[in-house]
Coordinates of N, CA and C in Angstrom, one line a residue:
M237 N -62.4 -43.5 61.0 CA -63.0 -44.8 61.3 C -64.2 -44.9 60.9
V238 N -64.5 -45.9 59.9 CA -65.9 -46.1 59.5 C -66.7 -46.7 60.6
P239 N -68.0 -46.3 60.7 CA -68.7 -47.0 61.8 C -69.2 -48.6 60.9
R240 N -69.6 -49.6 62.2 CA -69.4 -50.9 61.7 C -70.9 -50.7 60.2
S241 N -72.0 -50.2 60.8 CA -73.0 -50.3 60.1 C -72.5 -49.7 58.4
A242 N -71.9 -48.8 58.5 CA -71.4 -48.3 57.0 C -70.6 -49.6 56.3
G243 N -69.5 -50.3 57.2 CA -68.9 -51.3 56.8 C -69.7 -52.5 56.1
F244 N -70.9 -52.8 57.0 CA -71.7 -53.9 56.7 C -72.4 -53.4 55.4
L245 N -72.8 -52.0 55.1 CA -73.5 -51.7 54.0 C -72.6 -51.5 52.6
V246 N -71.3 -51.3 52.8 CA -70.4 -51.2 51.7 C -70.2 -52.8 51.3
A247 N -70.1 -53.6 52.2 CA -70.1 -55.2 52.0 C -71.1 -55.7 51.4
A248 N -72.3 -55.3 51.5 CA -73.6 -55.6 50.9 C -73.8 -55.1 49.6
F249 N -73.2 -53.9 49.2 CA -73.2 -53.4 48.0 C -72.2 -54.1 47.2
W250 N -70.7 -54.6 47.7 CA -69.8 -55.3 47.1 C -70.2 -56.7 46.6
S251 N -71.2 -57.1 47.4 CA -71.8 -58.5 47.1 C -72.7 -58.5 45.9
L252 N -73.2 -57.6 45.8 CA -74.2 -57.3 44.5 C -73.2 -57.0 43.2
V253 N -72.3 -55.9 43.2 CA -71.2 -55.8 42.5 C -70.4 -57.0 41.9
R254 N -70.2 -57.8 43.0 CA -69.5 -59.0 42.8 C -70.2 -60.2 41.9
F255 N -71.5 -60.2 42.1 CA -72.4 -61.0 41.4 C -72.6 -60.6 40.1
V256 N -72.6 -59.3 39.8 CA -72.8 -58.8 38.5 C -71.4 -58.9 37.5
L257 N -70.6 -58.7 38.4 CA -69.1 -59.0 37.6 C -69.0 -60.3 37.2
V258 N -69.4 -61.4 37.9 CA -69.0 -62.7 37.3 C -70.1 -63.1 36.7
L259 N -71.3 -62.6 36.5 CA -72.4 -63.0 35.6 C -71.6 -62.1 34.3
V260 N -71.1 -61.0 34.2 CA -70.7 -60.7 32.9 C -69.5 -61.5 32.6
F261 N -68.7 -62.1 33.3 CA -67.7 -63.0 33.0 C -68.4 -64.2 32.2
V262 N -69.5 -64.6 32.9 CA -70.0 -65.9 32.3 C -70.9 -65.3 30.8
L263 N -71.3 -64.2 30.9 CA -71.9 -63.9 29.6 C -71.0 -63.7 28.3
R264 N -69.8 -63.1 28.6 CA -68.9 -63.1 27.8 C -68.1 -64.2 27.5
A265 N -68.5 -65.4 28.1 CA -67.7 -66.6 27.6 C -68.4 -67.2 26.5
V266 N -67.8 -67.7 25.4 CA -68.2 -68.3 24.0 C -67.3 -69.6 24.1
G267 N -68.4 -70.5 23.3 CA -67.5 -71.8 22.7 C -67.7 -72.7 24.0
P268 N -67.0 -73.8 23.6 CA -67.0 -75.0 24.6 C -66.9 -74.8 26.1
S269 N -66.1 -73.6 26.7 CA -66.0 -73.5 27.8 C -67.3 -72.8 28.6
I270 N -68.5 -72.7 27.9 CA -69.3 -72.2 28.9 C -70.1 -73.2 30.0
G271 N -69.9 -74.4 29.7 CA -70.2 -75.1 30.6 C -69.2 -74.8 31.9
V272 N -68.4 -74.8 31.9 CA -67.3 -74.3 32.9 C -67.5 -73.1 33.5
H273 N -68.0 -72.1 32.8 CA -68.3 -70.9 33.4 C -69.6 -70.8 34.2
L274 N -70.6 -71.7 33.5 CA -71.7 -71.7 34.4 C -71.6 -72.2 36.0
N275 N -70.4 -73.3 36.0 CA -70.4 -73.4 37.3 C -70.0 -72.3 38.0
L276 N -69.4 -71.3 37.6 CA -68.8 -70.1 38.5 C -70.2 -69.3 38.9
L277 N -71.4 -69.5 38.5 CA -72.7 -68.9 38.9 C -73.2 -69.6 40.1
W278 N -72.7 -70.8 40.2 CA -73.3 -71.5 41.4 C -72.3 -71.2 42.6
L279 N -70.9 -70.9 42.2 CA -70.2 -70.4 43.2 C -70.5 -69.0 43.7
A280 N -70.9 -68.2 42.7 CA -71.4 -66.6 42.6 C -72.6 -66.6 43.5
G281 N -73.5 -67.4 43.4 CA -74.9 -67.3 43.8 C -74.9 -66.9 45.4
P282 N -74.0 -67.5 46.0 CA -73.8 -66.9 47.8 C -73.5 -65.4 47.7
A283 N -73.4 -64.6 47.0 CA -73.1 -63.5 47.0 C -74.6 -62.6 47.3
L284 N -75.6 -63.2 46.6 CA -76.7 -62.5 46.6 C -77.2 -62.8 48.1
V285 N -76.9 -64.1 48.6 CA -77.2 -64.3 50.2 C -76.5 -63.3 51.1
A286 N -75.2 -63.1 50.9 CA -74.2 -62.3 51.6 C -74.9 -60.9 51.3
A287 N -75.3 -60.4 50.4 CA -75.8 -59.1 50.3 C -76.9 -58.9 51.1
A288 N -77.8 -59.8 51.3 CA -79.1 -59.6 52.2 C -78.7 -59.6 53.4
L289 N -77.5 -60.6 53.9 CA -77.3 -61.0 55.3 C -76.4 -59.6 55.6
F290 N -75.4 -59.1 54.8 CA -74.8 -57.9 55.2 C -75.4 -56.8 55.2
G291 N -76.7 -56.7 54.5 CA -77.6 -55.5 54.7 C -78.2 -55.8 56.0
A292 N -78.7 -56.8 56.5 CA -79.3 -57.2 57.8 C -78.4 -56.7 58.9
C293 N -77.2 -57.2 58.7 CA -76.2 -56.8 59.8 C -76.2 -55.0 60.1
A294 N -76.1 -54.3 58.6 CA -76.2 -52.9 58.8 C -77.3 -52.5 59.4
F295 N -78.4 -53.1 59.4 CA -79.8 -52.1 59.9 C -80.0 -53.0 61.2
L296 N -79.7 -54.3 61.4 CA -79.9 -54.9 62.5 C -79.0 -55.5 63.4
P297 N -78.2 -54.5 64.1 CA -77.1 -54.8 65.2 C -77.1 -55.8 65.8
Y298 N -78.2 -56.3 66.4 CA -78.3 -57.4 67.4 C -78.3 -58.8 66.5
A299 N -78.6 -58.7 65.4 CA -78.5 -59.9 64.5 C -77.2 -60.4 64.0
R300 N -76.2 -59.5 64.6 CA -75.1 -59.6 63.9 C -74.2 -60.8 64.4
R301 N -74.5 -61.3 65.6 CA -73.8 -62.5 66.0 C -74.4 -63.8 65.2
F302 N -75.6 -63.6 64.9 CA -76.2 -64.9 64.2 C -75.7 -64.9 62.7
Y303 N -75.3 -63.7 62.0 CA -75.2 -63.7 60.6 C -73.6 -63.6 60.4
V304 N -72.8 -63.2 61.2 CA -71.5 -63.2 60.8 C -70.7 -64.3 60.5
P305 N -70.9 -65.7 61.2 CA -70.6 -67.0 61.2 C -70.9 -67.3 59.6
P306 N -72.2 -67.2 59.2 CA -72.5 -67.8 57.8 C -71.7 -66.9 56.9
L307 N -71.4 -65.4 57.1 CA -70.8 -64.7 56.0 C -69.6 -65.2 56.1
R308 N -68.8 -65.4 57.1 CA -67.4 -66.0 57.3 C -67.4 -67.2 56.2
L309 N -68.1 -67.9 56.1 CA -68.1 -69.1 55.2 C -68.3 -68.7 53.6
I310 N -69.3 -67.8 53.4 CA -69.5 -67.3 52.3 C -68.4 -66.8 51.9
A311 N -67.7 -65.7 52.5 CA -66.5 -65.0 52.1 C -65.2 -66.0 51.7
M312 N -65.2 -66.7 52.4 CA -64.3 -68.3 52.4 C -64.4 -68.8 50.9
T313 N -65.8 -68.9 50.7 CA -66.1 -69.7 49.4 C -65.9 -68.7 48.3
N314 N -66.3 -67.4 48.3 CA -66.1 -66.4 47.6 C -64.3 -66.3 47.1
A315 N -63.3 -66.1 48.4 CA -62.2 -66.2 48.1 C -61.4 -67.2 47.4
L316 N -61.8 -68.6 48.0 CA -61.4 -69.6 47.3 C -62.2 -69.8 45.7
T317 N -63.0 -69.4 45.3 CA -63.5 -69.0 44.1 C -62.6 -68.3 43.1
G318 N -62.4 -67.0 43.8 CA -61.4 -65.9 43.1 C -60.1 -66.8 42.9
V319 N -59.5 -67.3 43.9 CA -58.2 -68.2 43.6 C -58.5 -69.1 42.3
F320 N -59.4 -69.9 42.3 CA -59.5 -70.8 41.3 C -59.5 -70.0 40.1
V321 N -60.5 -69.0 39.9 CA -60.7 -68.2 38.6 C -59.2 -67.8 37.9
V322 N -58.5 -67.2 39.0 CA -57.3 -66.6 38.8 C -56.2 -67.7 38.4
L323 N -56.3 -68.7 38.9 CA -55.2 -69.5 38.5 C -55.5 -70.4 37.5
S324 N -56.8 -70.7 37.4 CA -57.0 -71.5 36.0 C -57.4 -70.7 34.6
R325 N -57.2 -69.6 34.9 CA -57.4 -68.3 34.0 C -59.0 -68.6 33.1
S326 N -60.0 -68.9 34.0 CA -61.3 -69.0 33.6 C -61.9 -67.8 33.4
Y327 N -61.2 -66.6 33.4 CA -61.9 -65.3 33.1 C -61.7 -65.2 31.6
L328 N -60.9 -65.9 31.1 CA -60.6 -65.9 29.5 C -61.8 -66.5 28.5
T329 N -62.1 -66.1 27.5 CA -63.2 -66.6 26.8 C -62.1 -67.8 25.9
T330 N -62.9 -68.7 25.4 CA -62.1 -69.7 24.6 C -61.0 -69.2 23.4
A331 N -61.8 -68.0 22.9 CA -60.7 -67.6 21.8 C -59.5 -66.9 22.3
E332 N -59.5 -66.3 23.5 CA -58.5 -65.7 24.2 C -57.3 -66.9 24.8
Q333 N -58.1 -67.9 25.4 CA -57.2 -69.2 25.5 C -56.3 -69.6 24.6
A334 N -57.0 -69.6 23.4 CA -56.3 -70.5 22.3 C -55.3 -69.4 21.4
G335 N -55.8 -68.3 21.6 CA -54.8 -67.3 20.7 C -54.0 -66.4 21.4
D336 N -54.3 -65.0 21.3 CA -53.3 -64.1 21.8 C -53.6 -63.9 23.3
H337 N -52.6 -64.2 24.2 CA -52.9 -64.0 25.6 C -52.6 -62.6 26.2
A338 N -51.9 -62.0 25.3 CA -51.6 -60.5 25.6 C -52.8 -59.5 25.1
S339 N -54.1 -60.2 24.6 CA -54.8 -59.0 24.0 C -55.5 -58.3 25.1
L340 N -56.0 -57.1 24.9 CA -56.4 -56.0 25.9 C -57.6 -56.6 26.7
Q341 N -58.7 -57.2 25.8 CA -59.6 -57.8 26.6 C -59.3 -58.9 27.7
G342 N -58.3 -59.6 27.4 CA -57.6 -60.6 28.3 C -57.1 -59.8 29.5
R343 N -56.2 -59.1 29.2 CA -55.9 -58.1 30.3 C -56.6 -57.5 31.3
I344 N -57.8 -56.8 30.5 CA -58.7 -56.3 31.2 C -59.5 -57.3 32.3
A345 N -59.6 -58.5 31.5 CA -60.3 -59.7 32.5 C -59.4 -59.9 33.5
F346 N -58.2 -60.2 33.4 CA -57.3 -60.4 34.5 C -57.4 -59.4 35.5
I347 N -57.5 -58.0 35.3 CA -57.5 -57.2 36.5 C -58.6 -57.3 37.0
A348 N -59.8 -57.3 36.1 CA -61.1 -57.4 36.9 C -61.0 -58.7 38.1
A349 N -60.5 -59.9 37.5 CA -60.9 -61.0 38.3 C -59.7 -61.0 39.3
F350 N -58.7 -60.2 39.2 CA -57.4 -60.1 40.4 C -58.3 -59.0 41.6
A351 N -58.8 -58.0 40.9 CA -59.3 -57.0 41.8 C -60.4 -57.6 42.5
I352 N -61.2 -58.8 41.9 CA -62.4 -59.4 42.7 C -61.6 -60.2 43.8
L353 N -60.9 -61.1 43.7 CA -60.2 -61.7 44.4 C -59.6 -61.0 45.4
A354 N -58.8 -59.7 45.3 CA -58.3 -58.8 46.4 C -59.5 -58.4 47.3
V355 N -60.6 -58.0 46.9 CA -61.5 -57.6 47.4 C -62.2 -58.5 48.5
D356 N -62.2 -59.8 47.7 CA -63.1 -61.0 48.6 C -62.1 -61.2 49.7
L357 N -60.8 -60.9 49.4 CA -59.4 -61.5 50.5 C -59.8 -60.6 51.8
L358 N -59.6 -59.0 51.4 CA -60.1 -58.0 52.4 C -61.3 -58.3 53.1
T359 N -62.5 -58.8 52.4 CA -63.6 -59.0 53.2 C -63.6 -60.0 54.1
L360 N -63.2 -61.0 53.6 CA -62.6 -62.4 54.4 C -62.0 -61.7 55.8
A361 N -60.9 -61.1 55.5 CA -59.9 -60.8 56.6 C -60.9 -59.8 57.6
A362 N -61.6 -58.9 57.1 CA -62.4 -58.0 58.0 C -63.3 -59.0 58.8
L363 N -64.0 -60.1 58.2 CA -64.9 -61.0 58.7 C -64.1 -61.7 59.9
V364 N -62.8 -62.1 59.6 CA -62.5 -63.0 60.6 C -62.2 -62.2 61.7
S365 N -61.5 -61.3 61.5 CA -61.1 -60.2 62.8 C -62.2 -59.7 63.5
Y366 N -63.5 -59.7 63.0 CA -64.6 -59.2 63.4 C -65.1 -59.7 65.0
R367 N -65.1 -58.8 65.7 CA -65.5 -59.3 67.1 C -67.0 -58.3 67.5
D368 N -67.7 -59.0 67.9 CA -68.9 -58.3 68.2 C -68.8 -57.7 69.7
M369 N -69.2 -56.4 69.6 CA -68.8 -55.6 70.8 C -69.8 -55.9 71.9
T370 N -70.9 -56.2 71.5 CA -71.8 -56.5 72.4 C -71.8 -57.7 73.3
D371 N -71.0 -58.8 72.8 CA -70.6 -60.1 73.3 C -69.2 -59.7 74.4
T372 N -68.4 -58.7 74.0 CA -67.7 -58.1 75.0 C -68.2 -57.5 76.1
E373 N -69.0 -56.4 75.7 CA -69.6 -55.5 77.1 C -70.3 -56.5 78.0
T374 N -71.2 -57.6 77.3 CA -71.5 -58.5 78.1 C -70.9 -59.3 79.1
S375 N -69.8 -59.7 78.4 CA -69.0 -60.6 79.2 C -68.2 -59.8 80.2
G376 N -67.9 -58.6 80.0 CA -67.2 -57.5 81.2 C -68.3 -57.3 82.0
L377 N -69.5 -57.2 81.8 CA -70.6 -56.9 82.8 C -70.8 -58.0 83.7
E378 N -70.4 -59.5 83.2 CA -70.7 -60.3 83.9 C -69.9 -60.8 84.8
R379 N -68.7 -60.4 84.7 CA -67.2 -60.7 85.5 C -67.7 -59.7 86.7
E380 N -68.2 -58.7 86.8 CA -68.2 -57.7 87.9 C -69.1 -58.0 88.9

């Protein structure tokens, strides 16, 4: 079993990696679709805020009750962005969309986009199922 602090630290690291991966997708986009890809940066921007909040949750356990609700919203936004990217094939460059869909770069981009979506969904599931232990312990003491 992974301690909660370690889980929050891993999530902070993932948020930074996720932002860098989306940035790489944007930088490799060429042609007229660059405007569409720039919108992905607006949707990936919360990953930087999420990294800071996950880091705060790892080092300040008493602040988790305040930071977990916004993290749930950010994780939901990240998951919805991932679904949009995979369904709309926004991970492909203009040349890949017009030409050979089975190119090696296109396959790698699909695998990366799908992996990002999978980890985002796991993060969302972990945050939705997260219960603050201090709330449980406190409510148990109040009942006695």
